[in-house]
Tab-separated table of C-alpha atoms and ligand atoms in Angstrom:
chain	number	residue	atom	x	y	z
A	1	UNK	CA	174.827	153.057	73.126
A	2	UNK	CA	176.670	150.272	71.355
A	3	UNK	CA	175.007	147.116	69.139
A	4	UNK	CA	175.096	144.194	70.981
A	5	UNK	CA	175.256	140.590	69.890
A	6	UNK	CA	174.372	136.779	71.526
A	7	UNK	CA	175.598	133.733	70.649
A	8	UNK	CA	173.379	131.389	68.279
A	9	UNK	CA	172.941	129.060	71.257
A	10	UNK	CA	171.714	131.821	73.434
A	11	UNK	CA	167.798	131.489	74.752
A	12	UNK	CA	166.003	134.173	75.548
A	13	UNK	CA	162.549	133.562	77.679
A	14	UNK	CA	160.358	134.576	79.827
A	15	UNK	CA	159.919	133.628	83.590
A	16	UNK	CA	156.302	133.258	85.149
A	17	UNK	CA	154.881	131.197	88.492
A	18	UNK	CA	151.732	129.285	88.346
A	19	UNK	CA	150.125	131.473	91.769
A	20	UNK	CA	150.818	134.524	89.974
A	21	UNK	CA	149.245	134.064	87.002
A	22	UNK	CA	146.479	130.899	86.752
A	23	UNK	CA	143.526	132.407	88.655
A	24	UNK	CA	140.972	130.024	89.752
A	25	UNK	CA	142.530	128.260	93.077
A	26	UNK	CA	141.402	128.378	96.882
A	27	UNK	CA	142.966	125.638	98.108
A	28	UNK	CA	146.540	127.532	98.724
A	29	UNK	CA	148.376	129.484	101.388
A	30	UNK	CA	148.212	132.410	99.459
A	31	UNK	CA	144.330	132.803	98.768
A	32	UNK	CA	143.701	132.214	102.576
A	33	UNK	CA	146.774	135.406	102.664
A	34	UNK	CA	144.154	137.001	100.746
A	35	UNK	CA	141.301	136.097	102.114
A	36	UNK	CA	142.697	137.539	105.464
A	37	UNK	CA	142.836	140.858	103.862
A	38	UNK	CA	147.420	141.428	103.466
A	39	UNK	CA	147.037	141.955	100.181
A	40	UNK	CA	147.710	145.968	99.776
A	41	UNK	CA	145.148	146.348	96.625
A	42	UNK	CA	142.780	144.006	98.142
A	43	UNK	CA	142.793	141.459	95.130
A	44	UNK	CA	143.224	138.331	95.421
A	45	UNK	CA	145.104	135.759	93.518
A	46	UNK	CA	141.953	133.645	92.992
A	47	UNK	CA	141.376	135.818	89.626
A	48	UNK	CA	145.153	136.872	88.675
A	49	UNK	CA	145.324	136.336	84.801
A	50	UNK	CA	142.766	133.620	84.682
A	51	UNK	CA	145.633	131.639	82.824
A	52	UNK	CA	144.605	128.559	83.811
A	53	UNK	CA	141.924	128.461	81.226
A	54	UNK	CA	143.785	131.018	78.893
A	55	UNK	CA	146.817	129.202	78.631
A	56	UNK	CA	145.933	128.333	74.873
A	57	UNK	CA	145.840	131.956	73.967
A	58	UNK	CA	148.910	132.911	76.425
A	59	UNK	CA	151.344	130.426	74.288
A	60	UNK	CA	150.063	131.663	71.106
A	61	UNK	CA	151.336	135.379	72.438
A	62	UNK	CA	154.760	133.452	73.793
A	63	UNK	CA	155.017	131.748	70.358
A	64	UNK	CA	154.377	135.013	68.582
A	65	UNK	CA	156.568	136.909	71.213
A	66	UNK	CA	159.309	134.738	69.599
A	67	UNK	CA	160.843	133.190	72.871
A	68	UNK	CA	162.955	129.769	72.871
A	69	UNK	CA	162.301	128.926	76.369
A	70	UNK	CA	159.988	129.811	78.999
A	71	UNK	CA	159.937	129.214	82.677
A	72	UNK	CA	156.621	128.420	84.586
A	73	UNK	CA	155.430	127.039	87.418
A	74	UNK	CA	153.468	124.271	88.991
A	75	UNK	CA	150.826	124.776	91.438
A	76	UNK	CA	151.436	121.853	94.189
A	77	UNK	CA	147.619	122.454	95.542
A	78	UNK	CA	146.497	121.502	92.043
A	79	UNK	CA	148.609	118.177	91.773
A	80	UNK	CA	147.872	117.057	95.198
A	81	UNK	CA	145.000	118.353	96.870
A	82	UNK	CA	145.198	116.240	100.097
A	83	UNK	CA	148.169	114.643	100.968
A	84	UNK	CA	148.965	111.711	99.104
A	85	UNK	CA	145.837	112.028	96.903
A	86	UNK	CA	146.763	113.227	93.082
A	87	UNK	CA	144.969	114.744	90.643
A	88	UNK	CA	144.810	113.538	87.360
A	89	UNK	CA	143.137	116.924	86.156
A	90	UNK	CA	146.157	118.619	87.572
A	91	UNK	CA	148.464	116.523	85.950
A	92	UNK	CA	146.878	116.289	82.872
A	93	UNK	CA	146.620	120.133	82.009
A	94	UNK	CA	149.860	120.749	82.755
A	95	UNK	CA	151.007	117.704	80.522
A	96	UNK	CA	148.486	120.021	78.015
A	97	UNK	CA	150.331	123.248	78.625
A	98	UNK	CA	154.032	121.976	78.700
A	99	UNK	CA	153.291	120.046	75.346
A	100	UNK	CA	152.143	123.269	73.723
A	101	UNK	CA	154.907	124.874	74.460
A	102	UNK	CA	157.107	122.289	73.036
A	103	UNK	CA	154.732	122.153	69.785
A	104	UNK	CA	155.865	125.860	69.433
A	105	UNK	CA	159.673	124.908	70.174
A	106	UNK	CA	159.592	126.602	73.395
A	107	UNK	CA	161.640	124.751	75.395
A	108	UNK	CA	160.038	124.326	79.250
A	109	UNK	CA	161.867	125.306	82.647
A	110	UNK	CA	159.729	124.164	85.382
A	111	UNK	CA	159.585	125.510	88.882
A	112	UNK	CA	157.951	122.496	91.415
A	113	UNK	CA	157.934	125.091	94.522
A	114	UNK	CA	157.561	128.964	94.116
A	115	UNK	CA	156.370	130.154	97.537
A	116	UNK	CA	152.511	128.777	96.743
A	117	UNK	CA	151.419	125.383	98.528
A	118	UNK	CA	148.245	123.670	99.813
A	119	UNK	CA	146.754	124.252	102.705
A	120	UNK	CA	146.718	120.863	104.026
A	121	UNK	CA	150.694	121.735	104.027
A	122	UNK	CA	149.870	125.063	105.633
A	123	UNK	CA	148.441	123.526	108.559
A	124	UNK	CA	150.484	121.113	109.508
A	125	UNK	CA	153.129	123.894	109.568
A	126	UNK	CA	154.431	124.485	106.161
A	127	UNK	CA	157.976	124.569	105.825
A	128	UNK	CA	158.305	124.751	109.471
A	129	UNK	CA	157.423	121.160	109.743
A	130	UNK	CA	160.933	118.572	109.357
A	131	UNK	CA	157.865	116.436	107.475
A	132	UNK	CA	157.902	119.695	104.954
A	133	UNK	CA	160.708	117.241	103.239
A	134	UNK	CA	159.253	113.511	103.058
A	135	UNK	CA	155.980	115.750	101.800
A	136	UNK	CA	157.631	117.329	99.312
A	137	UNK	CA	159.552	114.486	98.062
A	138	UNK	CA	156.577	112.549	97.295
A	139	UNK	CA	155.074	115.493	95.571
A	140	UNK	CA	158.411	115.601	93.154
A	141	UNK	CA	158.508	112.255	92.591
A	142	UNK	CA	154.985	112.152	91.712
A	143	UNK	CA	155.538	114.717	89.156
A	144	UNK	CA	158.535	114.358	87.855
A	145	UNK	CA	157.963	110.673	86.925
A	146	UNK	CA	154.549	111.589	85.060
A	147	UNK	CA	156.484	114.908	83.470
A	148	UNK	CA	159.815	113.882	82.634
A	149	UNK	CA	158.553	112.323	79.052
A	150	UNK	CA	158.555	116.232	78.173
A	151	UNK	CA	160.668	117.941	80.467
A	152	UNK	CA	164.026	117.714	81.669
A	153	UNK	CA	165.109	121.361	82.783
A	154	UNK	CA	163.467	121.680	86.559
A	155	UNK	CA	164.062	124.848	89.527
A	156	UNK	CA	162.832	122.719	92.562
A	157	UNK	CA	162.331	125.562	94.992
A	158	UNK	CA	162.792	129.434	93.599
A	159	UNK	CA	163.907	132.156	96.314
A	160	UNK	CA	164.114	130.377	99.795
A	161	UNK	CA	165.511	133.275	100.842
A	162	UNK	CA	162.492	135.844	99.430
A	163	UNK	CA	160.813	133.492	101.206
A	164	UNK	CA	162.206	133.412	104.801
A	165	UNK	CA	162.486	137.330	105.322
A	166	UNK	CA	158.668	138.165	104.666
A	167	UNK	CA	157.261	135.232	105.839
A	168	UNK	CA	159.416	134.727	108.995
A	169	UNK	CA	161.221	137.627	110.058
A	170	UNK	CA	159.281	140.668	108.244
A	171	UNK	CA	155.829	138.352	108.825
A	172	UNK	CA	154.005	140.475	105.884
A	173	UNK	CA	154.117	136.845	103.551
A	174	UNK	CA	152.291	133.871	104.954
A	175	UNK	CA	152.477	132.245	107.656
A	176	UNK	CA	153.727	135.854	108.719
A	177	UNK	CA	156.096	134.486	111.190
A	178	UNK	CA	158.630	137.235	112.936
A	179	UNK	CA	160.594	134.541	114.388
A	180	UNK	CA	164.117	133.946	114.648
A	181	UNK	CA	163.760	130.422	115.485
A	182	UNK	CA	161.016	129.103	113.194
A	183	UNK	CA	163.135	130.974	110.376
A	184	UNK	CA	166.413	128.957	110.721
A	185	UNK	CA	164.259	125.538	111.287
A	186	UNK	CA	162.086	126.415	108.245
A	187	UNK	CA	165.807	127.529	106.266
A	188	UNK	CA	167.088	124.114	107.206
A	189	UNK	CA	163.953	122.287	105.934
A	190	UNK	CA	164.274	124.327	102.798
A	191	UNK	CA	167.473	123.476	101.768
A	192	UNK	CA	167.369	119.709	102.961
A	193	UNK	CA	164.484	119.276	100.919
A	194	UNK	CA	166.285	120.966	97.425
A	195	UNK	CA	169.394	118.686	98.046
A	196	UNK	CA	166.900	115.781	98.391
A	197	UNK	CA	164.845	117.071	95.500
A	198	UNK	CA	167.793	117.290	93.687
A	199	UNK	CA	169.072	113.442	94.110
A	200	UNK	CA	165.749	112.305	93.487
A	201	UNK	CA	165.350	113.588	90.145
A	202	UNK	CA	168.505	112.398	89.192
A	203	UNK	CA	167.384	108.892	90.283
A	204	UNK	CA	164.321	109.091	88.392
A	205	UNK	CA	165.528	109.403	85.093
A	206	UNK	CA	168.306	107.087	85.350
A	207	UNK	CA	168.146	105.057	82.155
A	208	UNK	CA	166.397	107.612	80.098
A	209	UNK	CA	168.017	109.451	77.175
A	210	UNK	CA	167.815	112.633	78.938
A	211	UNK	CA	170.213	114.227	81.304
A	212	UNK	CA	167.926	116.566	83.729
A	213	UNK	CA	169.495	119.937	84.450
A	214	UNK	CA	168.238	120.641	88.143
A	215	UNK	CA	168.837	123.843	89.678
A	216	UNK	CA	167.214	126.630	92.243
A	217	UNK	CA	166.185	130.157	91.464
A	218	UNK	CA	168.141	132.457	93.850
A	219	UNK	CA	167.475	135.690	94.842
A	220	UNK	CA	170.835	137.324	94.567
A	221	UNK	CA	171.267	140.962	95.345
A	222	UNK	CA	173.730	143.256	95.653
A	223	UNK	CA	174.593	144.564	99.266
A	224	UNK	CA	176.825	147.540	99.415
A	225	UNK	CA	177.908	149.938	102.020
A	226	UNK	CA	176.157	152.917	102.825
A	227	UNK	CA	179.283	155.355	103.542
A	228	UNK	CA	182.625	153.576	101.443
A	229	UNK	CA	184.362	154.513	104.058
A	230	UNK	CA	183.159	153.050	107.021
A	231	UNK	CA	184.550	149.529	107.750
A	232	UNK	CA	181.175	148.947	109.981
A	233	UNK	CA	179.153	149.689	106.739
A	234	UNK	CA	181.358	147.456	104.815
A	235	UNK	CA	180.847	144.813	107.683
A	236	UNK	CA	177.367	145.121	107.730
A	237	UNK	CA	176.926	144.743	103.695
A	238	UNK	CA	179.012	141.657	104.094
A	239	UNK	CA	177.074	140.415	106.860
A	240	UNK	CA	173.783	140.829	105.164
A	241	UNK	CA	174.471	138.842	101.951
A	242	UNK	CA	176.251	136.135	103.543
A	243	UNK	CA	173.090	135.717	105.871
A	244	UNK	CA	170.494	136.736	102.952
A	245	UNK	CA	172.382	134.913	99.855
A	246	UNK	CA	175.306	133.209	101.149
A	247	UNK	CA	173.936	130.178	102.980
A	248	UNK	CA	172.187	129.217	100.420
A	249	UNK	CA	174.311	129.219	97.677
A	250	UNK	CA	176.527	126.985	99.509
A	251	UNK	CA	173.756	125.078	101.107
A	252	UNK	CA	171.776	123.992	97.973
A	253	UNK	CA	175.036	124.205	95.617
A	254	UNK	CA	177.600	122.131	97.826
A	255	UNK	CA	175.278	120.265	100.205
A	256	UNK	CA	177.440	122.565	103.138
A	257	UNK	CA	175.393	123.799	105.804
A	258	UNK	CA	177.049	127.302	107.626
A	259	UNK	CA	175.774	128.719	110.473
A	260	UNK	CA	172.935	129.768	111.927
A	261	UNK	CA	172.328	126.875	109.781
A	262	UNK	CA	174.376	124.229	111.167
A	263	UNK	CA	178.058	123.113	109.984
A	264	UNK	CA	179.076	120.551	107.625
A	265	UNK	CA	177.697	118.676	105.238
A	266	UNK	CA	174.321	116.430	106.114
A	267	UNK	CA	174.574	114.893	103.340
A	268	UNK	CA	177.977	114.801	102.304
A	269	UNK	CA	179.690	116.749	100.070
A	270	UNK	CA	178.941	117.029	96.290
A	271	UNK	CA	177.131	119.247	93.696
A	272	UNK	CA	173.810	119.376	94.130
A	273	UNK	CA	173.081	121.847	91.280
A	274	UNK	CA	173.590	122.081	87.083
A	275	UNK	CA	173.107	125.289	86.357
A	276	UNK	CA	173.438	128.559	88.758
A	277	UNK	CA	170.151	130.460	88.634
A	278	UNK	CA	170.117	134.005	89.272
A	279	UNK	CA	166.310	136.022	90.000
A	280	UNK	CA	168.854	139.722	89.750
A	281	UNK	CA	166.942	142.625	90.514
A	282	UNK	CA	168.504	145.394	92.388
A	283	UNK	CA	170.820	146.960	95.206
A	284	UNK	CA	170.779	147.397	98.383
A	285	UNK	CA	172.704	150.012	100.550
A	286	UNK	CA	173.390	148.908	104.159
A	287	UNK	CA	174.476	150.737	107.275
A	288	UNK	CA	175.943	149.122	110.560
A	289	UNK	CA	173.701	149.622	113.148
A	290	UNK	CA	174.078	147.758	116.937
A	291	UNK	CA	170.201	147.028	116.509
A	292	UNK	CA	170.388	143.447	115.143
A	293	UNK	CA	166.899	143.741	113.715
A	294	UNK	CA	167.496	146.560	111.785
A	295	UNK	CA	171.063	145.547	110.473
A	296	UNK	CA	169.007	143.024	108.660
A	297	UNK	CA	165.808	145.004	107.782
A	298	UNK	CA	166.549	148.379	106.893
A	299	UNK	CA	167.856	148.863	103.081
A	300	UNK	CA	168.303	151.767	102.151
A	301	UNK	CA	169.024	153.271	98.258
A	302	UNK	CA	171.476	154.974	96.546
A	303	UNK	CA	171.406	158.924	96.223
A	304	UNK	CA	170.304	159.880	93.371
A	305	UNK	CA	169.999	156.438	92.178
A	306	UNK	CA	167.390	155.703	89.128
A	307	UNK	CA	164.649	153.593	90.807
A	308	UNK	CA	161.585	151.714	89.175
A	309	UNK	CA	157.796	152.297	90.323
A	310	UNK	CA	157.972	149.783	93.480
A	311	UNK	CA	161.562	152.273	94.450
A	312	UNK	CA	163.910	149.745	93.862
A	313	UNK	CA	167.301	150.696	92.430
A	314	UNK	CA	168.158	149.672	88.651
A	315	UNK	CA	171.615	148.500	89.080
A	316	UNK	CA	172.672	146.878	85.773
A	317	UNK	CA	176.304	146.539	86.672
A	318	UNK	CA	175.489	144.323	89.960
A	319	UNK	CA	174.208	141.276	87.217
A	320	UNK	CA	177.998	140.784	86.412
A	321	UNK	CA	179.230	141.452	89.945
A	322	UNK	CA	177.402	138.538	90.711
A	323	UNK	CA	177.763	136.304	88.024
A	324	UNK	CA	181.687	136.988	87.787
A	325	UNK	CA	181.545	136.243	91.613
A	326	UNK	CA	179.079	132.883	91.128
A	327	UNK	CA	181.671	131.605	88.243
A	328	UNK	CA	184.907	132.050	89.685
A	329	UNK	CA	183.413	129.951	93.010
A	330	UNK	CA	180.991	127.293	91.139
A	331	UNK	CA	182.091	126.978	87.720
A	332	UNK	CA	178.808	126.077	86.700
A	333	UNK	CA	176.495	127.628	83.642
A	334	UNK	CA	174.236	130.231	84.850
A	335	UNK	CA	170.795	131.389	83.299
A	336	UNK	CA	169.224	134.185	84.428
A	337	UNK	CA	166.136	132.438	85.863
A	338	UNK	CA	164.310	136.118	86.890
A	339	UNK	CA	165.466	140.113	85.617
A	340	UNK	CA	163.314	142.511	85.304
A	341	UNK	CA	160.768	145.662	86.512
A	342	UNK	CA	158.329	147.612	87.562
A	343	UNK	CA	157.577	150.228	85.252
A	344	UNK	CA	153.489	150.937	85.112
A	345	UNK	CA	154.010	153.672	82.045
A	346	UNK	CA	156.772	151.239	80.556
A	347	UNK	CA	158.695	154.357	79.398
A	348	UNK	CA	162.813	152.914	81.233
A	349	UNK	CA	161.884	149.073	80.825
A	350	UNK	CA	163.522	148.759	77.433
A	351	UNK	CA	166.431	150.939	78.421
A	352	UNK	CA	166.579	148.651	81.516
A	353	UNK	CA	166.255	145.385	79.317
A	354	UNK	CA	169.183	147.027	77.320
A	355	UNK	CA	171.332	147.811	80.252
A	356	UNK	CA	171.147	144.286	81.514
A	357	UNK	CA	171.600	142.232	78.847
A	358	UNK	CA	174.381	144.858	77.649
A	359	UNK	CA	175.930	143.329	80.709
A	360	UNK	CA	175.231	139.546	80.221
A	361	UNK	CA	177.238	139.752	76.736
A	362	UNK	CA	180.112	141.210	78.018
A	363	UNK	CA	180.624	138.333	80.372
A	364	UNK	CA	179.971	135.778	77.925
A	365	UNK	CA	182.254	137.927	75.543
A	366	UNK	CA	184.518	137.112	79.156
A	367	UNK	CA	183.811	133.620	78.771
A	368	UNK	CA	181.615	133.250	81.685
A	369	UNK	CA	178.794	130.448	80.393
A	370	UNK	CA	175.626	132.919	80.252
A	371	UNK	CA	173.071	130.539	78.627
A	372	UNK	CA	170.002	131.958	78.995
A	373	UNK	CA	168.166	134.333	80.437
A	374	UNK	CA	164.678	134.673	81.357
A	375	UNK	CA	162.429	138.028	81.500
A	376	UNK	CA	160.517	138.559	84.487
A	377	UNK	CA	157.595	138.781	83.020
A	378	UNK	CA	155.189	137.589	80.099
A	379	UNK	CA	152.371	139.457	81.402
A	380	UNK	CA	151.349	141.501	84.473
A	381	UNK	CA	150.478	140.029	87.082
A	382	UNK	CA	149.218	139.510	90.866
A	383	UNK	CA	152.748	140.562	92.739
A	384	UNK	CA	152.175	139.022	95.961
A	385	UNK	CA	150.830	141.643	98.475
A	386	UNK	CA	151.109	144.238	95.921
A	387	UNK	CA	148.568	142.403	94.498
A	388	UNK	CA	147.742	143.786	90.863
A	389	UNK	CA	149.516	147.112	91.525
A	390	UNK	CA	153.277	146.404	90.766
A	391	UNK	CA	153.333	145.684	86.822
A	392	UNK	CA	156.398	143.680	85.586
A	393	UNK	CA	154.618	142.522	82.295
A	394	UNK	CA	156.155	142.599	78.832
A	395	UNK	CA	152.187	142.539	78.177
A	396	UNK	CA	149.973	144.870	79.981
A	397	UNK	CA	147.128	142.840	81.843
A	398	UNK	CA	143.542	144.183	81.838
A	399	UNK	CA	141.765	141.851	84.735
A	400	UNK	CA	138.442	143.224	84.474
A	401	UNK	CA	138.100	141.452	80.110
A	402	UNK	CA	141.313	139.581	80.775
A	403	UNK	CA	142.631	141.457	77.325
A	404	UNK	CA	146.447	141.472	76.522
A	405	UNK	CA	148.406	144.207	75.154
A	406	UNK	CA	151.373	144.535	73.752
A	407	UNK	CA	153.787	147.133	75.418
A	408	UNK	CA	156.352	148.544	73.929
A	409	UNK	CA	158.922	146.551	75.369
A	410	UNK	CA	157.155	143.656	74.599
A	411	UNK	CA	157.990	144.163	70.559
A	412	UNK	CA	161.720	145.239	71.577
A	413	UNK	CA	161.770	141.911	73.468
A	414	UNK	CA	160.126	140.074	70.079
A	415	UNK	CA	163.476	141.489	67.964
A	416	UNK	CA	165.548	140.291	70.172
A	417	UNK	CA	164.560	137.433	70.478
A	418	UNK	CA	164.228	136.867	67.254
A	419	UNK	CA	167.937	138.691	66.104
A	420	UNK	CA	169.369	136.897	69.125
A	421	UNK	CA	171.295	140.770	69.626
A	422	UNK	CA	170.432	144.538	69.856
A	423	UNK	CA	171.207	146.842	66.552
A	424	UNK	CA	171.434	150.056	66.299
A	425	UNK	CA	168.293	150.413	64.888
A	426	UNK	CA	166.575	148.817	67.485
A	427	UNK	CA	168.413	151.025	70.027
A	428	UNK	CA	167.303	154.427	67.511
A	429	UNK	CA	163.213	152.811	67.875
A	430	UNK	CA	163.018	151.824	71.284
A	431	UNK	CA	165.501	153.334	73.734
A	432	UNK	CA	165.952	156.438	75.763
A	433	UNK	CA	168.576	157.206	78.136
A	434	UNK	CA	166.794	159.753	80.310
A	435	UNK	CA	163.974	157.064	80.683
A	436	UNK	CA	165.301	156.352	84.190
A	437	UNK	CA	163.949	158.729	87.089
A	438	UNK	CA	166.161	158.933	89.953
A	439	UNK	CA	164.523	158.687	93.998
A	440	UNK	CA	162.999	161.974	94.787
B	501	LIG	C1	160.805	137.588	92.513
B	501	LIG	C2	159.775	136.480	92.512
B	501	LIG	C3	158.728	136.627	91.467
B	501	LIG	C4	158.289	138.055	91.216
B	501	LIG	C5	159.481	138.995	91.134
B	501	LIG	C6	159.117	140.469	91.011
B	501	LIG	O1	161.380	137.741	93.754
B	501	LIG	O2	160.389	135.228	92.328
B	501	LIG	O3	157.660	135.787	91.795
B	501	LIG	O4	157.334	138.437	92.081
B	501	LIG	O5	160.298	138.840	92.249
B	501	LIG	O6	158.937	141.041	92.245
């Protein structure tokens, strides 16, 4: 294993959503999820990290952690309880939280939407609803006017895409939809409501000194066929990320609507995005099938492939496959909005923090414009229905005194940060190459 090195510029973060971590709210889609008993640990986000009064404490371990950005995310239910009535406690704490980031030069990314919204939105029919858009216009503009004194780097909606298969074609997410239909309405109304999202933040700081930089958080994966030589297999791979990725890239990056989407461009045709975000996480391989359902469903894993605790395959190499792919077509700069993994004993995540930023400096070494990248995540945390099962943390989560420890990869991720590279003494203290554990 080989030193690596970042540029000075480089920002290294960490990535977290408001749901997942704050504790404390009912009025949401996701506690009623809960409440309804889908959650496979039977927790419930209502006491998650209890962040929302932590926060204080949380920044001082970001601030100590050594990060120069840091993603979060804003609970909608808190800002605007009932529609069209704000909160001015909502507002206010997050003013409070953003601020003390920026008192500890961490620079903010802030996610509006990040699959958490109120019920009052729930029940009218979420996403699903064409008024899904006016509704969350007025929630961004509301926001972003009373935020953009402190922040000016904004994801308006992370992962349609995560989104749309669980909650409307696998129906194990809220509203737990398995309909074809609902899922291509609820697609459109997704990415109508980033490109709108998009113009309107523009518009709203119009005079000010600051440029925004307004993007979305995709879920990009890689989709690969099952048997290399099968051209079915290879159809069916390309098939599943032009449905599961493709659309949306071009939808919320161009404005261009493809089908089952629609043609054209509603719009009209421009750039509806400053940055490329990239949540990169793992591999899927796919096998033709005439069953339509399952050509979409079923992914399988490589043989022999090293997985992480939740099975999913660690696939370093597919972060430049994509961003190498993502540059060539958009020219933008990407961050790395989400990477990351499940790994309860954290013995393989520093050899799989290694492994994927080993990849993210050889394409900037390429000159493709890496700027930052964000680890998914500060601290463990309730993983939608895997509720408080699947730890992703840097810091290990005890929700019964609400302590935090530091793992392991949590000081490799401090000397990086701080180093802005990986030397070979870091490698000697915290890596090991057999760390990975293949599928049984
Ligand atoms: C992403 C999602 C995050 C987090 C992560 C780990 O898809 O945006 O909220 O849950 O996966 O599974």
């Amino acid at each position: 294993m080989e030193s690596i090195f970042f540029p000075s510029d480089f920002l290294f973060g960490t990535a977290t959503a408001a749901l997942q971590i704050e504790g404390g709210d009912t009025n949401n889609n996701w506690y009623r999820w809960a409440q309804q008993g889908h959650i496979k640990d039977n927790t419930s986000p209502l006491r998650a990290n209890d962040h929302w009064k932590r926060f204080k404490e949380d920044i001082e371990l970001l601030a100590e952690l050594g990060v120069q950005t840091h993603r979060m995310g804003l609970e909608w239910s808190r800002i605007e309880p009932e529609p069209g009535r704000f909160s001015q406690e909502g507002i206010d704490h997050y003013a409070e939280e953003i601020s003390l980031l920026k008192k500890h030069n961490i620079r903010p990314l802030v996610t509006l939407y990040h699959f958490s919204h109120p019920l009052w939105f729930e029940d009218k029919g979420g996403w699903e609803n064409e008024e899904s858009i006016s509704d969350f216009l007025r929630y961004v503009r509301f926001i972003v006017e009373k935020l953009k004194p402190l922040v000016s780097d904004w994801v308006t909606i992370n992962e349609p895409n995560v989104l749309l298969s669980y909650g409307y074609v696998l129906g194990t997410w809220p509203p737990g939809k398995q309909d074809s239909q609902a899922m291509i309405q609820t697609a459109k109304n997704l990415v109508l409501a980033h490109l709108k999202g998009y113009m309107a933040i523009h518009e709203l700081y119009q005079g000010e000194k600051e440029t925004p930089l307004v993007g979305v958080a995709h879920h990009l994966r890689i989709f690969s066929p099952l048997h290399l030589l099968s051209p079915l297999d290879h159809f069916a791979a390309a098939l599943n990320d032009f449905v599961f990725q493709g659309i949306f890239l071009e939808g919320m990056g161009r404005g261009r609507f493809l089908p089952p989407l629609g043609s054209g461009y509603p719009l009209g045709r421009g750039r509806f995005q400053d940055f490329l975000g990239i949540n990169y996480y793992s591999r899927d391989k796919i096998q033709f099938t005439w069953n339509p359902q399952e050509l979409f469903a079923k992914r399988l894993v490589a043989k022999n492939a090293p997985t992480n605790n939740l099975g999913w395959e660690i696939y370093p190499k597919g972060i430049s496959l994509l961003a190498r792919r993502l540059w060539k077509t958009y020219r933008l700069p990407i961050f790395i909005t989400e990477n990351g993994t499940c790994d309860r004993e954290d013995v393989f995540r520093p050899q799989f923090i290694y492994d994927h930023l080993k990849e993210v400096a050889s394409l900037i070494a390429s000159g493709i414009p890496i700027q930052r990248y964000y680890h998914w995540t500060f601290i463990d945390n309730f993983e939608w229905i895997e509720g408080e099962s699947a730890p992703f943390g840097l810091f290990a989560n005890d929700y019964q005194t609400q302590k935090r420890t530091w793992r392991k990869s949590a000081e490799f991720y401090q000397e990086i940060c701080k180093k802005k590279a990986i030397t070979e003494k870091m490698i000697q203290k915290y890596l090991n190459t057999e760390a990975y554990k293949p599928l049984s």
